[in-house]
Amino acid sequence: MKNSIKMIIITMMISIQANRLVAQNTNANSGIYLTVQDYKAGRLSYVPEACKKLKINDFFGGKHISVKAGSKKISLLKGNVFGYRDGGKNYRFYQNEAYEILDTAGFPLYTHAQIIPQGKGYARYEKYFFSAAIATPVLNLTVANVYKSFPDQNDFRYSIRNYFHGDADLMAYDSVNREYQIKYLYFEHQHAKGIQHASL
């Protein structure tokens, strides 16, 4: 019986220590990207204290992001910073909304959760976006928007219209090659022109 109690206490101690380590590792990987250059370099500012979280204020068009760094509580305008990292994911601010960065090879793809009415309540809906470069405006991921956003890349533009039958098809993912099909078409065009591109 005494051995059982000792084992339970040891297990609880290990569990508490593991949770502390996870919290420290998570927070060490959280913080603010003040500029595009910071994002590209993976340089975080205002890393929150252990067991503290970034406060994004996503509801009702909040314009500020806040974080407790050291003994200070920092409040920043979303319009003055590029984005943030939290929970192992990167986000970019655009017009006070946070867009999760899904893929940056060639050009960025984003997702943004929206709440829509459904029946008597609401449901979470993931909507997809892109930008022609990491610092250009975020646009709805539609065939028409992609077509207009790459005016100098005719082969890619024509491929988009021929390959995808609707806007929803643009997020098709090839699990074998671990690549979005739209990115495959983009890089096929780049290779044909002899252009080398890396992730942003």
CSV table of C-alpha atoms in Angstrom, one decimal:
chain,number,residue,atom,x,y,z
A,1,MET,CA,0.0,0.0,0.0
A,2,LYS,CA,2.8,2.4,1.0
A,3,ASN,CA,4.6,1.6,-2.3
A,4,SER,CA,1.4,2.4,-4.3
A,5,ILE,CA,1.1,5.8,-2.6
A,6,LYS,CA,4.8,6.5,-3.2
A,7,MET,CA,4.3,5.6,-6.9
A,8,ILE,CA,1.3,7.9,-7.2
A,9,ILE,CA,3.2,10.8,-5.6
A,10,ILE,CA,6.3,10.2,-7.9
A,11,THR,CA,4.0,10.0,-10.9
A,12,MET,CA,2.3,13.3,-9.9
A,13,MET,CA,5.7,15.0,-9.4
A,14,ILE,CA,6.9,13.9,-12.8
A,15,SER,CA,3.6,15.0,-14.4
A,16,ILE,CA,3.8,18.5,-12.8
A,17,GLN,CA,7.5,18.9,-13.9
A,18,ALA,CA,6.6,17.8,-17.4
A,19,ASN,CA,3.8,20.3,-17.6
A,20,ARG,CA,6.2,23.1,-16.5
A,21,LEU,CA,8.7,22.1,-19.2
A,22,VAL,CA,5.9,22.1,-21.8
A,23,ALA,CA,4.8,25.5,-20.7
A,24,GLN,CA,8.3,26.8,-20.8
A,25,ASN,CA,9.0,25.3,-24.2
A,26,THR,CA,5.7,26.7,-25.6
A,27,ASN,CA,6.4,30.2,-24.3
A,28,ALA,CA,9.9,30.1,-25.6
A,29,ASN,CA,8.4,29.5,-29.0
A,30,SER,CA,5.8,32.4,-28.6
A,31,GLY,CA,6.2,36.1,-29.1
A,32,ILE,CA,5.7,39.0,-31.5
A,33,TYR,CA,7.2,39.5,-34.9
A,34,LEU,CA,7.7,43.2,-35.0
A,35,THR,CA,8.6,43.4,-38.7
A,36,VAL,CA,8.6,41.2,-41.9
A,37,GLN,CA,12.4,41.0,-41.4
A,38,ASP,CA,11.9,39.6,-37.9
A,39,TYR,CA,9.5,37.0,-39.2
A,40,LYS,CA,11.9,35.9,-42.0
A,41,ALA,CA,14.7,35.7,-39.4
A,42,GLY,CA,12.6,33.9,-36.9
A,43,ARG,CA,13.3,36.7,-34.4
A,44,LEU,CA,10.7,37.0,-31.6
A,45,SER,CA,10.2,40.0,-29.4
A,46,TYR,CA,8.1,40.3,-26.1
A,47,VAL,CA,8.3,36.6,-25.4
A,48,PRO,CA,5.7,35.9,-22.7
A,49,GLU,CA,6.5,34.7,-19.2
A,50,ALA,CA,6.2,31.0,-18.4
A,51,CYS,CA,2.5,29.9,-18.1
A,52,LYS,CA,1.4,33.3,-19.6
A,53,LYS,CA,-0.2,33.7,-23.0
A,54,LEU,CA,-0.3,36.3,-25.7
A,55,LYS,CA,-3.7,38.1,-25.7
A,56,ILE,CA,-4.6,38.7,-29.3
A,57,ASN,CA,-8.0,40.3,-28.8
A,58,ASP,CA,-9.5,38.8,-31.9
A,59,PHE,CA,-13.1,39.4,-31.0
A,60,PHE,CA,-15.0,42.5,-32.1
A,61,GLY,CA,-12.2,43.9,-34.2
A,62,GLY,CA,-9.7,44.5,-31.3
A,63,LYS,CA,-6.9,46.7,-32.5
A,64,HIS,CA,-4.3,45.7,-29.8
A,65,ILE,CA,-2.2,42.7,-28.9
A,66,SER,CA,-0.9,42.4,-25.3
A,67,VAL,CA,1.7,40.3,-23.6
A,68,LYS,CA,3.3,40.2,-20.2
A,69,ALA,CA,7.1,40.4,-20.7
A,70,GLY,CA,9.1,40.5,-17.5
A,71,SER,CA,7.3,42.7,-15.0
A,72,LYS,CA,5.7,44.8,-17.7
A,73,LYS,CA,2.4,44.4,-19.6
A,74,ILE,CA,3.0,45.5,-23.2
A,75,SER,CA,0.2,46.6,-25.5
A,76,LEU,CA,0.9,47.0,-29.2
A,77,LEU,CA,-1.3,48.1,-32.1
A,78,LYS,CA,-1.8,45.2,-34.5
A,79,GLY,CA,-1.3,47.6,-37.4
A,80,ASN,CA,2.3,48.4,-36.2
A,81,VAL,CA,3.5,44.8,-36.0
A,82,PHE,CA,3.9,42.0,-38.6
A,83,GLY,CA,2.4,39.2,-36.6
A,84,TYR,CA,3.1,36.6,-33.9
A,85,ARG,CA,4.0,33.0,-33.1
A,86,ASP,CA,2.0,31.0,-30.6
A,87,GLY,CA,1.4,27.3,-30.1
A,88,GLY,CA,4.0,26.4,-32.7
A,89,LYS,CA,2.1,28.4,-35.4
A,90,ASN,CA,2.9,31.7,-37.1
A,91,TYR,CA,0.3,34.4,-37.8
A,92,ARG,CA,0.3,37.6,-39.8
A,93,PHE,CA,-1.8,40.6,-39.0
A,94,TYR,CA,-3.7,42.3,-41.8
A,95,GLN,CA,-6.4,44.9,-41.2
A,96,ASN,CA,-6.4,43.9,-37.5
A,97,GLU,CA,-7.2,40.3,-38.3
A,98,ALA,CA,-4.8,37.4,-37.6
A,99,TYR,CA,-4.2,35.0,-40.5
A,100,GLU,CA,-2.4,31.7,-39.8
A,101,ILE,CA,0.5,31.2,-42.2
A,102,LEU,CA,0.1,27.7,-43.7
A,103,ASP,CA,2.8,27.7,-46.4
A,104,THR,CA,5.3,30.3,-47.7
A,105,ALA,CA,7.0,28.4,-50.5
A,106,GLY,CA,6.8,30.8,-53.5
A,107,PHE,CA,3.9,32.9,-52.1
A,108,PRO,CA,2.1,32.6,-48.7
A,109,LEU,CA,-1.1,30.7,-48.1
A,110,TYR,CA,-3.2,31.5,-45.0
A,111,THR,CA,-6.2,30.3,-43.2
A,112,HIS,CA,-8.5,32.4,-41.0
A,113,ALA,CA,-11.3,31.0,-38.7
A,114,GLN,CA,-14.6,32.7,-39.0
A,115,ILE,CA,-17.8,32.1,-37.0
A,116,ILE,CA,-20.9,31.7,-39.1
A,117,PRO,CA,-24.6,31.2,-38.1
A,118,GLN,CA,-25.6,27.5,-38.4
A,119,GLY,CA,-29.1,26.3,-37.3
A,120,LYS,CA,-29.8,27.7,-33.8
A,121,GLY,CA,-26.1,28.5,-33.1
A,122,TYR,CA,-22.8,29.2,-34.7
A,123,ALA,CA,-20.1,27.1,-36.3
A,124,ARG,CA,-16.4,27.6,-36.9
A,125,TYR,CA,-15.5,27.9,-40.6
A,126,GLU,CA,-12.0,27.9,-42.0
A,127,LYS,CA,-11.6,30.3,-44.9
A,128,TYR,CA,-8.4,30.4,-47.1
A,129,PHE,CA,-6.4,33.4,-48.3
A,130,PHE,CA,-3.1,34.2,-50.0
A,131,SER,CA,-0.9,37.1,-50.8
A,132,ALA,CA,1.4,37.5,-53.8
A,133,ALA,CA,4.3,38.2,-51.4
A,134,ILE,CA,4.7,38.1,-47.6
A,135,ALA,CA,4.1,41.9,-47.2
A,136,THR,CA,1.4,42.4,-49.9
A,137,PRO,CA,-2.3,42.6,-49.2
A,138,VAL,CA,-4.1,39.4,-48.0
A,139,LEU,CA,-6.8,38.3,-50.5
A,140,ASN,CA,-9.5,35.7,-50.7
A,141,LEU,CA,-8.1,32.5,-52.3
A,142,THR,CA,-10.1,32.5,-55.5
A,143,VAL,CA,-9.2,31.6,-59.1
A,144,ALA,CA,-10.0,35.2,-60.1
A,145,ASN,CA,-7.8,36.8,-57.4
A,146,VAL,CA,-4.8,34.4,-58.1
A,147,TYR,CA,-5.2,35.1,-61.8
A,148,LYS,CA,-5.0,38.8,-61.3
A,149,SER,CA,-2.2,38.7,-58.7
A,150,PHE,CA,0.5,37.2,-61.0
A,151,PRO,CA,0.3,39.4,-64.2
A,152,ASP,CA,3.9,38.5,-65.3
A,153,GLN,CA,3.4,34.8,-65.0
A,154,ASN,CA,1.1,33.9,-67.9
A,155,ASP,CA,1.8,30.1,-67.8
A,156,PHE,CA,0.9,29.9,-64.1
A,157,ARG,CA,-2.2,32.1,-64.6
A,158,TYR,CA,-3.4,29.9,-67.5
A,159,SER,CA,-2.7,26.7,-65.6
A,160,ILE,CA,-4.8,28.0,-62.6
A,161,ARG,CA,-7.8,28.5,-64.9
A,162,ASN,CA,-7.4,25.2,-66.7
A,163,TYR,CA,-6.5,23.0,-63.7
A,164,PHE,CA,-8.9,24.2,-61.0
A,165,HIS,CA,-12.6,24.0,-61.7
A,166,GLY,CA,-13.6,26.2,-58.7
A,167,ASP,CA,-12.3,28.2,-55.8
A,168,ALA,CA,-12.6,25.4,-53.3
A,169,ASP,CA,-10.2,23.3,-55.4
A,170,LEU,CA,-7.4,25.7,-54.9
A,171,MET,CA,-6.6,24.2,-51.4
A,172,ALA,CA,-6.2,20.7,-52.8
A,173,TYR,CA,-3.2,19.0,-51.1
A,174,ASP,CA,-1.0,16.2,-52.5
A,175,SER,CA,-0.3,14.1,-49.4
A,176,VAL,CA,2.3,12.0,-51.3
A,177,ASN,CA,4.5,14.9,-52.3
A,178,ARG,CA,3.4,17.0,-49.2
A,179,GLU,CA,2.6,20.0,-51.3
A,180,TYR,CA,-0.4,22.1,-52.2
A,181,GLN,CA,-1.3,21.5,-55.9
A,182,ILE,CA,-1.4,25.3,-56.5
A,183,LYS,CA,2.3,25.4,-55.4
A,184,TYR,CA,3.2,22.6,-57.7
A,185,LEU,CA,1.8,24.6,-60.6
A,186,TYR,CA,3.6,27.7,-59.5
A,187,PHE,CA,7.0,26.0,-59.3
A,188,GLU,CA,6.5,24.2,-62.6
A,189,HIS,CA,6.2,27.6,-64.2
A,190,GLN,CA,9.2,28.9,-62.2
A,191,HIS,CA,11.3,25.9,-63.3
A,192,ALA,CA,10.3,26.4,-66.9
A,193,LYS,CA,11.6,30.0,-66.7
A,194,GLY,CA,14.7,28.9,-64.8
A,195,ILE,CA,13.8,30.8,-61.6
A,196,GLN,CA,14.8,29.5,-58.2
A,197,HIS,CA,12.5,30.3,-55.3
A,198,ALA,CA,12.8,29.4,-51.6
A,199,SER,CA,10.4,29.7,-48.8
A,200,LEU,CA,9.9,33.3,-47.6
